[in-house]
Short mmCIF file of C-alpha atoms in Angstrom, two decimals:
data_model
loop_
_atom_site.label_atom_id
_atom_site.label_comp_id
_atom_site.label_asym_id
_atom_site.label_seq_id
_atom_site.Cartn_x
_atom_site.Cartn_y
_atom_site.Cartn_z
CA MET I 1 -360.76 -178.32 -83.03
CA LEU I 2 -358.42 -180.86 -81.53
CA ARG I 3 -358.46 -180.74 -77.70
CA LEU I 4 -355.38 -182.11 -75.99
CA GLY I 5 -355.80 -183.88 -72.66
CA ARG I 6 -354.03 -182.80 -69.48
CA THR I 7 -351.72 -185.81 -69.44
CA ALA I 8 -350.71 -188.51 -71.88
CA PRO I 9 -349.74 -192.10 -71.10
CA GLY I 10 -346.10 -193.08 -71.04
CA PRO I 11 -343.02 -190.92 -70.37
CA TRP I 12 -343.03 -189.45 -73.86
CA GLY I 13 -346.78 -189.11 -74.47
CA GLY I 14 -346.59 -185.35 -73.96
CA PHE I 15 -343.80 -185.13 -76.53
CA TRP I 16 -346.17 -186.16 -79.32
CA ALA I 17 -348.90 -183.87 -78.04
CA VAL I 18 -346.63 -180.82 -78.00
CA LEU I 19 -345.16 -181.82 -81.33
CA ALA I 20 -348.69 -182.01 -82.73
CA LEU I 21 -349.40 -178.47 -81.48
CA VAL I 22 -346.27 -177.12 -83.13
CA GLY I 23 -347.12 -179.03 -86.31
CA LEU I 24 -350.64 -177.59 -86.37
CA ALA I 25 -349.26 -174.08 -86.09
CA ALA I 26 -346.79 -174.75 -88.90
CA ARG I 27 -349.48 -176.24 -91.19
CA ALA I 28 -351.77 -173.30 -90.47
CA ALA I 29 -348.99 -170.94 -91.54
CA GLN I 30 -348.48 -172.97 -94.72
CA ARG I 31 -352.20 -172.95 -95.58
CA ALA I 32 -352.33 -169.19 -95.05
CA GLY I 33 -349.53 -168.82 -97.55
CA VAL I 34 -351.04 -171.02 -100.30
CA GLY I 35 -351.60 -169.00 -103.43
CA GLY I 36 -349.30 -166.25 -102.26
CA GLU I 37 -346.08 -167.81 -103.45
CA ALA I 38 -346.15 -165.74 -106.59
CA ALA I 39 -345.77 -162.57 -104.60
CA ALA I 40 -342.01 -162.45 -104.24
CA GLY I 41 -340.70 -161.31 -100.89
CA THR I 42 -343.97 -161.91 -99.01
CA SER I 43 -343.40 -163.01 -95.43
CA ILE I 44 -345.97 -164.64 -93.18
CA ASN I 45 -345.23 -164.57 -89.47
CA HIS I 46 -347.46 -166.31 -86.92
CA SER I 47 -344.80 -166.53 -84.22
CA GLN I 48 -346.79 -164.41 -81.75
CA ALA I 49 -349.79 -166.72 -82.05
CA LEU I 50 -347.54 -169.72 -81.44
CA LEU I 51 -346.02 -168.01 -78.35
CA GLN I 52 -349.51 -167.36 -77.00
CA ARG I 53 -350.41 -171.04 -77.44
CA LEU I 54 -347.27 -172.10 -75.64
CA GLN I 55 -348.11 -169.74 -72.76
CA GLU I 56 -351.57 -171.29 -72.55
CA LEU I 57 -349.98 -174.74 -72.62
CA LEU I 58 -347.90 -173.85 -69.56
CA ARG I 59 -350.67 -172.01 -67.73
CA GLN I 60 -353.31 -174.72 -68.20
CA GLY I 61 -351.02 -177.71 -68.04
CA ASN I 62 -352.57 -179.28 -71.13
CA ALA I 63 -350.78 -182.43 -72.31
CA SER I 64 -348.21 -182.15 -69.53
CA ASP I 65 -346.09 -185.24 -69.08
CA VAL I 66 -343.89 -184.18 -66.15
CA VAL I 67 -344.49 -182.57 -62.76
CA LEU I 68 -341.90 -180.33 -61.12
CA ARG I 69 -342.30 -179.90 -57.37
CA VAL I 70 -340.18 -176.91 -56.30
CA GLN I 71 -339.49 -176.67 -52.58
CA ALA I 72 -337.98 -173.57 -50.97
CA ALA I 73 -335.00 -174.71 -48.88
CA GLY I 74 -335.66 -174.79 -45.15
CA THR I 75 -339.46 -174.57 -45.54
CA ASP I 76 -342.43 -176.81 -46.25
CA GLU I 77 -343.56 -174.56 -49.10
CA VAL I 78 -343.83 -176.48 -52.39
CA ARG I 79 -344.86 -175.05 -55.75
CA VAL I 80 -346.12 -177.48 -58.41
CA PHE I 81 -345.56 -177.00 -62.14
CA HIS I 82 -347.14 -179.23 -64.80
CA ALA I 83 -344.66 -179.07 -67.67
CA HIS I 84 -343.58 -180.78 -70.88
CA ARG I 85 -340.47 -182.87 -71.16
CA LEU I 86 -339.83 -181.77 -74.76
CA LEU I 87 -339.80 -178.02 -74.08
CA LEU I 88 -337.69 -178.30 -70.93
CA GLY I 89 -335.21 -180.59 -72.65
CA LEU I 90 -334.86 -178.29 -75.67
CA HIS I 91 -333.22 -175.65 -73.45
CA SER I 92 -331.53 -177.69 -70.76
CA ALA I 93 -329.42 -180.83 -70.82
CA ARG I 94 -329.82 -180.90 -67.04
CA PHE I 95 -333.60 -181.24 -67.39
CA ARG I 96 -333.18 -183.92 -70.08
CA GLU I 97 -331.07 -185.91 -67.64
CA LEU I 98 -333.42 -185.38 -64.67
CA LEU I 99 -336.54 -186.34 -66.62
CA SER I 100 -335.14 -189.16 -68.73
CA ASN I 101 -336.73 -191.91 -66.62
CA GLN I 102 -339.17 -190.19 -64.26
CA SER I 103 -342.24 -188.04 -64.68
CA GLU I 104 -342.19 -186.29 -61.29
CA VAL I 105 -339.20 -184.68 -59.63
CA LEU I 106 -338.63 -182.71 -56.43
CA LEU I 107 -336.32 -179.70 -56.84
CA GLN I 108 -334.98 -177.97 -53.75
CA GLU I 109 -334.02 -174.35 -54.37
CA PRO I 110 -333.00 -171.38 -52.20
CA GLY I 111 -335.98 -169.26 -51.21
CA ASP I 112 -335.24 -166.44 -53.66
CA CYS I 113 -334.80 -168.93 -56.54
CA ALA I 114 -338.02 -170.78 -55.67
CA ALA I 115 -339.88 -167.46 -55.68
CA VAL I 116 -338.94 -166.79 -59.34
CA PHE I 117 -339.14 -170.37 -60.62
CA ASP I 118 -342.37 -169.56 -62.46
CA LYS I 119 -340.56 -166.86 -64.44
CA PHE I 120 -337.73 -169.26 -65.15
CA ILE I 121 -340.11 -171.92 -66.50
CA ARG I 122 -342.00 -169.31 -68.52
CA TYR I 123 -338.74 -168.35 -70.23
CA LEU I 124 -338.24 -171.96 -71.30
CA TYR I 125 -341.64 -171.87 -73.01
CA CYS I 126 -341.70 -168.34 -74.43
CA GLY I 127 -338.09 -167.13 -74.59
CA GLU I 128 -338.85 -163.93 -72.66
CA LEU I 129 -339.42 -162.67 -69.15
CA ALA I 130 -339.63 -159.42 -67.20
CA VAL I 131 -336.83 -158.97 -64.66
CA LEU I 132 -336.74 -156.85 -61.51
CA LEU I 133 -333.45 -155.86 -59.90
CA ALA I 134 -333.97 -158.14 -56.90
CA GLN I 135 -334.71 -161.08 -59.21
CA ALA I 136 -331.53 -160.86 -61.29
CA ILE I 137 -329.29 -163.01 -59.09
CA PRO I 138 -331.84 -165.82 -58.44
CA LEU I 139 -332.72 -166.00 -62.14
CA HIS I 140 -329.04 -166.12 -63.06
CA ARG I 141 -328.51 -168.87 -60.47
CA LEU I 142 -331.30 -170.96 -61.96
CA ALA I 143 -330.02 -170.42 -65.50
CA ALA I 144 -326.52 -171.50 -64.42
CA LYS I 145 -327.74 -174.52 -62.44
CA TYR I 146 -329.87 -175.90 -65.28
CA GLY I 147 -327.50 -174.90 -68.07
CA VAL I 148 -329.73 -172.39 -69.86
CA ALA I 149 -326.87 -170.41 -71.40
CA ALA I 150 -328.98 -167.88 -73.32
CA LEU I 151 -330.85 -166.82 -70.18
CA GLN I 152 -327.60 -166.71 -68.23
CA ARG I 153 -326.11 -164.30 -70.77
CA GLY I 154 -329.30 -162.27 -70.95
CA VAL I 155 -329.50 -161.72 -67.19
CA ALA I 156 -325.79 -160.83 -67.03
CA ASP I 157 -326.36 -158.26 -69.81
CA TYR I 158 -329.33 -156.89 -67.87
CA MET I 159 -327.18 -156.50 -64.76
CA ARG I 160 -324.41 -154.71 -66.64
CA ALA I 161 -326.92 -152.35 -68.29
CA HIS I 162 -328.51 -151.44 -64.95
CA LEU I 163 -325.12 -150.93 -63.37
CA ALA I 164 -324.35 -148.28 -65.99
CA GLY I 165 -327.60 -146.52 -65.06
CA GLY I 166 -326.74 -146.60 -61.36
CA ALA I 167 -329.76 -148.73 -60.44
CA GLY I 168 -328.10 -152.05 -59.67
CA PRO I 169 -326.56 -153.02 -56.31
CA ALA I 170 -322.97 -152.93 -57.53
CA VAL I 171 -321.34 -154.38 -54.38
CA GLY I 172 -323.71 -157.34 -54.12
CA TRP I 173 -323.49 -158.06 -57.83
CA TYR I 174 -319.69 -157.86 -57.71
CA HIS I 175 -319.49 -160.51 -55.00
CA TYR I 176 -321.97 -162.69 -56.87
CA ALA I 177 -320.02 -162.36 -60.14
CA LEU I 178 -316.81 -163.24 -58.31
CA SER I 179 -318.35 -166.39 -56.83
CA THR I 180 -319.76 -167.57 -60.17
CA GLY I 181 -316.86 -166.65 -62.46
CA GLU I 182 -318.86 -164.06 -64.45
CA GLU I 183 -315.75 -162.06 -65.32
CA ALA I 184 -317.42 -159.51 -67.59
CA LEU I 185 -320.00 -158.69 -64.92
CA ARG I 186 -317.30 -158.51 -62.23
CA GLN I 187 -315.28 -156.04 -64.28
CA SER I 188 -318.38 -153.93 -64.97
CA CYS I 189 -319.17 -153.78 -61.25
CA LEU I 190 -315.59 -152.89 -60.41
CA GLN I 191 -315.55 -150.09 -62.99
CA PHE I 192 -318.84 -148.67 -61.74
CA LEU I 193 -317.60 -148.72 -58.14
CA ALA I 194 -314.36 -146.99 -59.11
CA TRP I 195 -316.13 -144.23 -61.06
CA ASN I 196 -318.81 -143.65 -58.41
CA LEU I 197 -317.00 -144.35 -55.17
CA SER I 198 -318.34 -141.26 -53.40
CA ALA I 199 -321.95 -142.35 -53.92
CA VAL I 200 -321.21 -145.96 -52.94
CA ALA I 201 -319.23 -145.00 -49.82
CA ALA I 202 -322.20 -142.92 -48.63
CA SER I 203 -324.67 -145.80 -49.14
CA ALA I 204 -325.60 -148.85 -47.10
CA GLU I 205 -323.69 -151.01 -49.61
CA TRP I 206 -320.34 -149.73 -48.36
CA GLY I 207 -320.51 -151.88 -45.23
CA ALA I 208 -320.94 -155.00 -47.41
CA VAL I 209 -317.65 -154.46 -49.26
CA SER I 210 -315.34 -157.43 -48.74
CA PRO I 211 -311.65 -156.97 -47.84
CA GLU I 212 -310.74 -158.38 -51.28
CA LEU I 213 -312.91 -155.82 -53.10
CA LEU I 214 -311.66 -153.00 -50.87
CA ALA I 215 -308.04 -153.87 -51.70
CA GLN I 216 -308.80 -153.81 -55.42
CA LEU I 217 -310.47 -150.41 -55.18
CA LEU I 218 -307.70 -148.83 -53.08
CA ALA I 219 -305.09 -149.90 -55.62
CA ARG I 220 -306.80 -148.08 -58.53
CA SER I 221 -305.77 -144.68 -59.86
CA ASP I 222 -309.07 -144.13 -61.69
CA LEU I 223 -311.14 -143.79 -58.51
CA VAL I 224 -313.44 -140.76 -58.78
CA LEU I 225 -313.91 -138.91 -55.51
CA GLN I 226 -313.57 -135.43 -54.06
CA ASP I 227 -310.02 -135.89 -52.77
CA GLU I 228 -307.82 -138.43 -50.99
CA LEU I 229 -309.09 -137.28 -47.61
CA GLU I 230 -312.59 -138.42 -48.59
CA LEU I 231 -311.17 -141.85 -49.38
CA PHE I 232 -309.43 -142.00 -46.00
CA ARG I 233 -312.66 -141.15 -44.19
CA ALA I 234 -314.57 -143.76 -46.22
CA LEU I 235 -311.94 -146.34 -45.28
CA GLU I 236 -312.14 -145.35 -41.63
CA ALA I 237 -315.93 -145.82 -41.73
CA TRP I 238 -315.48 -149.25 -43.33
CA LEU I 239 -312.97 -150.26 -40.65
CA GLY I 240 -315.46 -149.25 -37.97
CA ARG I 241 -318.20 -151.40 -39.52
CA ALA I 242 -316.25 -154.42 -40.70
CA ARG I 243 -313.74 -154.60 -37.81
CA PRO I 244 -311.28 -156.69 -39.86
CA PRO I 245 -308.16 -158.35 -38.45
CA PRO I 246 -305.27 -155.93 -37.76
CA ASP I 247 -303.22 -157.08 -40.77
CA VAL I 248 -306.15 -156.36 -43.14
CA ALA I 249 -306.72 -152.93 -41.61
CA GLU I 250 -303.03 -152.04 -41.84
CA ARG I 251 -302.74 -153.12 -45.48
CA ALA I 252 -305.76 -150.97 -46.31
CA LEU I 253 -304.37 -147.94 -44.47
CA ARG I 254 -301.07 -148.30 -46.32
CA ALA I 255 -302.94 -148.08 -49.65
CA ILE I 256 -303.99 -144.48 -48.92
CA ARG I 257 -301.91 -141.98 -50.93
CA TYR I 258 -300.86 -139.72 -48.05
CA PRO I 259 -298.73 -137.36 -50.22
CA MET I 260 -302.00 -136.33 -51.93
CA ILE I 261 -303.34 -134.98 -48.59
CA PRO I 262 -302.21 -131.43 -47.63
CA PRO I 263 -300.05 -131.19 -44.46
CA ALA I 264 -302.69 -129.34 -42.43
CA GLN I 265 -305.16 -132.19 -43.02
CA LEU I 266 -302.49 -134.78 -42.23
CA PHE I 267 -301.92 -133.11 -38.84
CA GLN I 268 -305.65 -133.27 -38.11
CA LEU I 269 -305.79 -136.96 -39.06
CA GLN I 270 -302.93 -137.83 -36.75
CA ALA I 271 -304.61 -135.95 -33.91
CA ARG I 272 -308.19 -137.13 -34.38
CA SER I 273 -308.35 -140.34 -36.43
CA ALA I 274 -309.37 -143.42 -34.46
CA ALA I 275 -307.89 -145.65 -37.17
CA LEU I 276 -304.49 -143.96 -36.96
CA ALA I 277 -304.63 -144.02 -33.15
CA ARG I 278 -305.04 -147.80 -33.37
CA HIS I 279 -302.75 -148.57 -36.34
CA GLY I 280 -300.48 -145.51 -36.50
CA PRO I 281 -297.15 -147.38 -36.29
CA ALA I 282 -298.05 -149.36 -39.43
CA VAL I 283 -298.17 -146.18 -41.55
CA ALA I 284 -295.65 -143.98 -39.69
CA ASP I 285 -293.11 -144.26 -42.52
CA LEU I 286 -295.70 -143.23 -45.12
CA LEU I 287 -296.77 -140.20 -43.09
CA LEU I 288 -293.17 -139.09 -42.70
CA GLN I 289 -292.60 -139.46 -46.43
CA ALA I 290 -295.72 -137.39 -47.11
CA TYR I 291 -294.46 -134.54 -44.92
CA GLN I 292 -291.09 -134.68 -46.70
CA PHE I 293 -292.83 -134.58 -50.06
CA HIS I 294 -294.72 -131.42 -49.13
CA ALA I 295 -291.70 -129.70 -47.58
CA ALA I 296 -289.34 -130.00 -50.55
CA SER I 297 -289.59 -129.08 -54.18
CA PRO I 298 -290.57 -132.05 -56.39
CA LEU I 299 -287.18 -131.90 -58.17
CA HIS I 300 -285.28 -131.97 -54.90
CA PHE I 301 -287.51 -134.72 -53.50
CA ALA I 302 -286.94 -136.84 -56.62
CA LYS I 303 -283.21 -136.90 -55.89
CA PHE I 304 -283.84 -139.08 -52.83
CA PHE I 305 -287.14 -140.88 -53.48
CA ASP I 306 -288.72 -142.76 -56.36
CA VAL I 307 -291.64 -140.60 -57.50
CA ASN I 308 -292.84 -143.32 -59.89
CA GLY I 309 -294.75 -145.03 -57.10
CA SER I 310 -298.53 -144.90 -57.00
CA ALA I 311 -298.41 -142.85 -53.79
CA PHE I 312 -297.37 -139.81 -55.85
CA LEU I 313 -299.99 -140.24 -58.61
CA PRO I 314 -303.29 -138.40 -58.05
CA ARG I 315 -306.54 -140.25 -58.56
CA ASN I 316 -309.48 -138.62 -60.38
CA TYR I 317 -310.15 -135.89 -57.83
CA LEU I 318 -313.20 -133.65 -58.24
CA ALA I 319 -311.86 -130.90 -55.98
CA PRO I 320 -311.41 -127.47 -57.67
CA ALA I 321 -307.62 -127.75 -57.43
CA TRP I 322 -307.64 -130.55 -60.02
CA GLY I 323 -310.35 -129.64 -62.51
CA ALA I 324 -313.75 -128.17 -63.15
CA PRO I 325 -317.29 -129.21 -64.12
CA TRP I 326 -318.65 -128.07 -67.48
CA VAL I 327 -322.31 -128.33 -68.46
CA ILE I 328 -322.97 -127.87 -72.19
CA PRO I 329 -326.68 -127.26 -72.99
CA ASN I 330 -327.87 -128.54 -76.37
CA PRO I 331 -324.37 -129.82 -77.25
CA ALA I 332 -325.25 -130.71 -80.86
CA ARG I 333 -325.85 -127.05 -81.71
CA ASP I 334 -322.37 -125.54 -82.16
CA ASP I 335 -318.81 -125.32 -80.89
CA ARG I 336 -318.18 -124.18 -77.29
CA SER I 337 -315.12 -123.21 -75.29
CA THR I 338 -314.19 -122.64 -71.68
CA SER I 339 -311.12 -122.34 -69.47
CA PHE I 340 -310.18 -123.37 -65.96
CA GLN I 341 -307.15 -123.53 -63.65
CA THR I 342 -305.50 -126.37 -61.76
CA GLN I 343 -302.73 -126.58 -59.22
CA LEU I 344 -299.33 -127.26 -60.75
CA GLY I 345 -298.81 -130.29 -58.53
CA PRO I 346 -299.96 -131.89 -55.27
CA SER I 347 -296.76 -130.95 -53.42
CA GLY I 348 -297.09 -128.22 -50.80
CA HIS I 349 -294.21 -126.54 -52.63
CA ASP I 350 -296.52 -126.04 -55.65
CA ALA I 351 -299.68 -125.15 -53.70
CA GLY I 352 -299.70 -121.54 -54.92
CA ARG I 353 -298.79 -122.23 -58.54
CA ARG I 354 -301.53 -122.57 -61.16
CA VAL I 355 -301.83 -123.75 -64.75
CA THR I 356 -304.57 -122.33 -66.99
CA TRP I 357 -306.25 -124.68 -69.46
CA ASN I 358 -308.29 -123.83 -72.55
CA VAL I 359 -310.96 -126.28 -73.68
CA LEU I 360 -312.70 -126.52 -77.05
CA PHE I 361 -315.73 -128.75 -77.66
CA SER I 362 -316.92 -129.40 -81.20
CA PRO I 363 -319.97 -131.65 -81.80
CA ARG I 364 -319.25 -132.32 -85.49
CA TRP I 365 -315.51 -132.17 -86.08
CA LEU I 366 -314.42 -133.81 -89.33
CA PRO I 367 -311.16 -135.75 -89.52
CA VAL I 368 -308.87 -134.90 -92.44
CA SER I 369 -309.87 -138.08 -94.28
CA LEU I 370 -313.49 -136.90 -94.48
CA ARG I 371 -312.93 -133.25 -95.34
CA PRO I 372 -313.70 -132.00 -98.89
CA VAL I 373 -310.84 -132.22 -101.38
CA TYR I 374 -310.33 -129.04 -103.38
CA ALA I 375 -309.42 -129.69 -107.01
CA ASP I 376 -308.05 -127.18 -109.56
CA GLY I 377 -309.73 -128.68 -112.64
CA PRO I 378 -312.84 -127.05 -114.08
CA GLY I 379 -316.11 -128.63 -113.01
CA ALA I 380 -314.44 -130.61 -110.26
CA ALA I 381 -317.10 -131.62 -107.77
CA LEU I 382 -316.51 -130.83 -104.12
CA PRO I 383 -318.25 -133.38 -101.92
CA ALA I 384 -320.35 -131.70 -99.26
CA ALA I 385 -319.46 -132.50 -95.68
CA ARG I 386 -322.46 -133.97 -93.92
CA PRO I 387 -323.04 -133.31 -90.21
CA GLU I 388 -323.39 -137.02 -89.55
CA ASP I 389 -319.87 -137.58 -90.90
CA GLY I 390 -318.37 -135.62 -88.01
CA ARG I 391 -317.78 -136.78 -84.49
CA PRO I 392 -317.59 -134.95 -81.15
CA ARG I 393 -314.18 -133.61 -80.26
CA LEU I 394 -312.74 -132.18 -77.04
CA VAL I 395 -309.35 -130.49 -77.01
CA VAL I 396 -307.59 -129.44 -73.78
CA THR I 397 -304.49 -127.24 -74.12
CA PRO I 398 -302.43 -125.15 -71.69
CA ALA I 399 -302.91 -121.42 -72.09
CA SER I 400 -299.16 -120.83 -72.22
CA SER I 401 -296.69 -122.67 -74.43
CA GLY I 402 -294.72 -125.48 -72.89
CA GLY I 403 -297.51 -126.65 -70.63
CA ASP I 404 -295.37 -129.26 -68.87
CA ALA I 405 -293.32 -127.80 -66.04
CA ALA I 406 -289.87 -129.09 -65.15
CA GLY I 407 -290.17 -132.66 -63.90
CA VAL I 408 -293.93 -132.96 -64.41
CA SER I 409 -296.35 -133.75 -67.23
CA PHE I 410 -300.14 -133.73 -67.22
CA GLN I 411 -302.67 -136.48 -67.80
CA LYS I 412 -306.19 -135.33 -68.69
CA THR I 413 -309.39 -137.19 -67.94
CA VAL I 414 -312.95 -136.28 -68.95
CA LEU I 415 -315.89 -137.70 -67.02
CA VAL I 416 -319.38 -137.86 -68.56
CA GLY I 417 -322.19 -137.87 -66.02
CA ALA I 418 -325.79 -139.05 -65.90
CA ARG I 419 -328.34 -137.99 -63.28
CA LEU I 420 -330.22 -140.63 -61.27
CA HIS I 421 -332.47 -139.95 -58.27
CA GLY I 422 -331.11 -136.44 -57.96
CA ARG I 423 -327.43 -137.41 -58.02
CA LEU I 424 -324.94 -137.26 -60.84
CA LEU I 425 -323.20 -140.55 -61.59
CA VAL I 426 -320.27 -141.17 -63.92
CA ARG I 427 -321.33 -143.13 -67.00
CA HIS I 428 -318.17 -142.80 -69.11
CA ALA I 429 -314.57 -141.71 -68.62
CA TYR I 430 -312.05 -140.78 -71.30
CA SER I 431 -308.33 -140.43 -70.63
CA PHE I 432 -305.86 -138.57 -72.81
CA HIS I 433 -302.37 -139.84 -73.44
CA ARG I 434 -299.92 -137.62 -71.57
CA SER I 435 -298.51 -136.20 -74.80
CA SER I 436 -301.94 -135.70 -76.40
CA GLU I 437 -304.37 -132.80 -76.21
CA GLU I 438 -307.47 -134.92 -76.87
CA ALA I 439 -308.94 -138.40 -76.44
CA GLY I 440 -309.32 -140.12 -79.78
CA ASP I 441 -312.44 -142.06 -78.74
CA PHE I 442 -314.25 -139.18 -77.03
CA LEU I 443 -318.02 -139.76 -77.35
CA ALA I 444 -317.31 -141.90 -80.41
CA GLN I 445 -320.61 -143.79 -80.03
CA ALA I 446 -322.72 -140.84 -78.86
CA ASP I 447 -325.70 -139.48 -80.77
CA LEU I 448 -325.94 -135.95 -79.39
CA GLN I 449 -328.87 -135.18 -81.70
CA ARG I 450 -331.09 -137.59 -79.76
CA ARG I 451 -332.59 -135.90 -76.70
CA ASN I 452 -332.88 -139.16 -74.76
CA SER I 453 -329.27 -140.14 -75.41
CA GLU I 454 -327.61 -141.92 -72.49
CA PHE I 455 -324.86 -139.28 -72.70
CA LEU I 456 -327.24 -136.36 -72.01
CA VAL I 457 -329.08 -135.13 -68.92
CA GLU I 458 -332.09 -132.97 -69.86
CA ASN I 459 -330.50 -132.36 -73.27
CA ALA I 460 -327.24 -131.18 -71.69
CA LEU I 461 -323.81 -132.78 -71.67
CA HIS I 462 -322.42 -132.95 -68.12
CA LEU I 463 -318.63 -133.12 -68.16
CA HIS I 464 -315.99 -132.89 -65.45
CA LEU I 465 -312.48 -132.04 -66.66
CA ILE I 466 -309.60 -133.36 -64.57
CA VAL I 467 -305.88 -132.69 -64.97
CA LYS I 468 -303.49 -134.94 -63.03
CA PRO I 469 -299.80 -133.96 -62.67
CA VAL I 470 -297.44 -136.88 -63.15
CA TYR I 471 -293.92 -136.53 -61.77
CA HIS I 472 -290.88 -137.78 -63.68
CA PRO I 473 -287.94 -139.51 -62.02
CA LEU I 474 -284.59 -137.80 -62.37
CA ILE I 475 -281.95 -139.38 -64.58
CA ARG I 476 -279.06 -140.03 -62.26
CA THR I 477 -275.50 -139.78 -63.52
CA PRO I 478 -272.55 -141.61 -61.96
CA GLU I 479 -270.62 -139.42 -59.54
#
């Protein structure tokens, strides 16, 4: 057996030693395959053995030709790694440059990055590593700094996957993605925060939200929360923690959709809210407009105000006035149906008026293109429809004809939840076009037959059906 020494003379001595190890593994694979060439399709794979040898090479430092001294910034702590110029340079042009004319280098890293540098180096040797949530950002930083693009993508994918499961710190990861230009991760964080704002606003992360992130969230119509009053109270709590400059606070308060808050609650806010006591004049015009909106009929109000503004568009409210939860046990079994009622509109004028909605869920609906074709000729074969050809379908229709009332149409949204640590988080959201009774992509990628499907909670489909009234502007004619 050939034993490789710990170091080799010259800056590239270790190159030939590592190359010899790889060559030995390749020749061993070739010898194992001699005589088997006649067996067509035979595959010999010794990649795991090679990975184990590379791990041993890193752990024991055999044939190392470079030394990395990693110092945690602001401390005297130094970790020493005996490594191999060839393997580092294969993954990183930055390492090739650093080690081109020296065999020992001092690397200063932030404390969290220095703590995971052993995992980072191990990835360069073995192409794999185990990641914990707290290690995602430092590993991504190291991958970005040293130009290891595959690891950078892998960690970003890990972060997005754990966001969807509700495990990742969405606010911290959002700010990190913003600072590093990871646009896909930033958008994933923003979407998670919008769909799960109630849970985030009740957590310690809410105080870490930046004014820029807060402004983006307040501008969105797809926020999922109990009602607009909950959003106001969350904003008031943020203002108390962050204590931003007056102009930032006033811009945030003006992003609240006051017409979506009933008049009785608006009166209480004006009387008791510390934020309104401090910044009331900045939103006085919006509060007046909200009272006017509730006092008049929507048609009459639209004669004097533009109802196309976002202030008159509901967000995804979970309150009973705007929808209902629906839990479907064993959803792959058969068709189900339910019904629920919503308020005709958010205006106080419509507070007592209700619309009834009928809902049909089918786990294996077949589009027309996949249905059997009936032929008149004798012996014509009728292709059997297979369950796997179908797809889940959800249809929401008004119980009475002409569901749209005068001056208003309805936008439907279906939320799909997943339970984590005793709380239900939104994993997916599907919106219907205003003129449509169903979402064309509803659960398009879901396998409801699989009990551990990401769309199911204890083999049940957790939905929340939301209907949002959308007001239409009046067409004005010249007088």
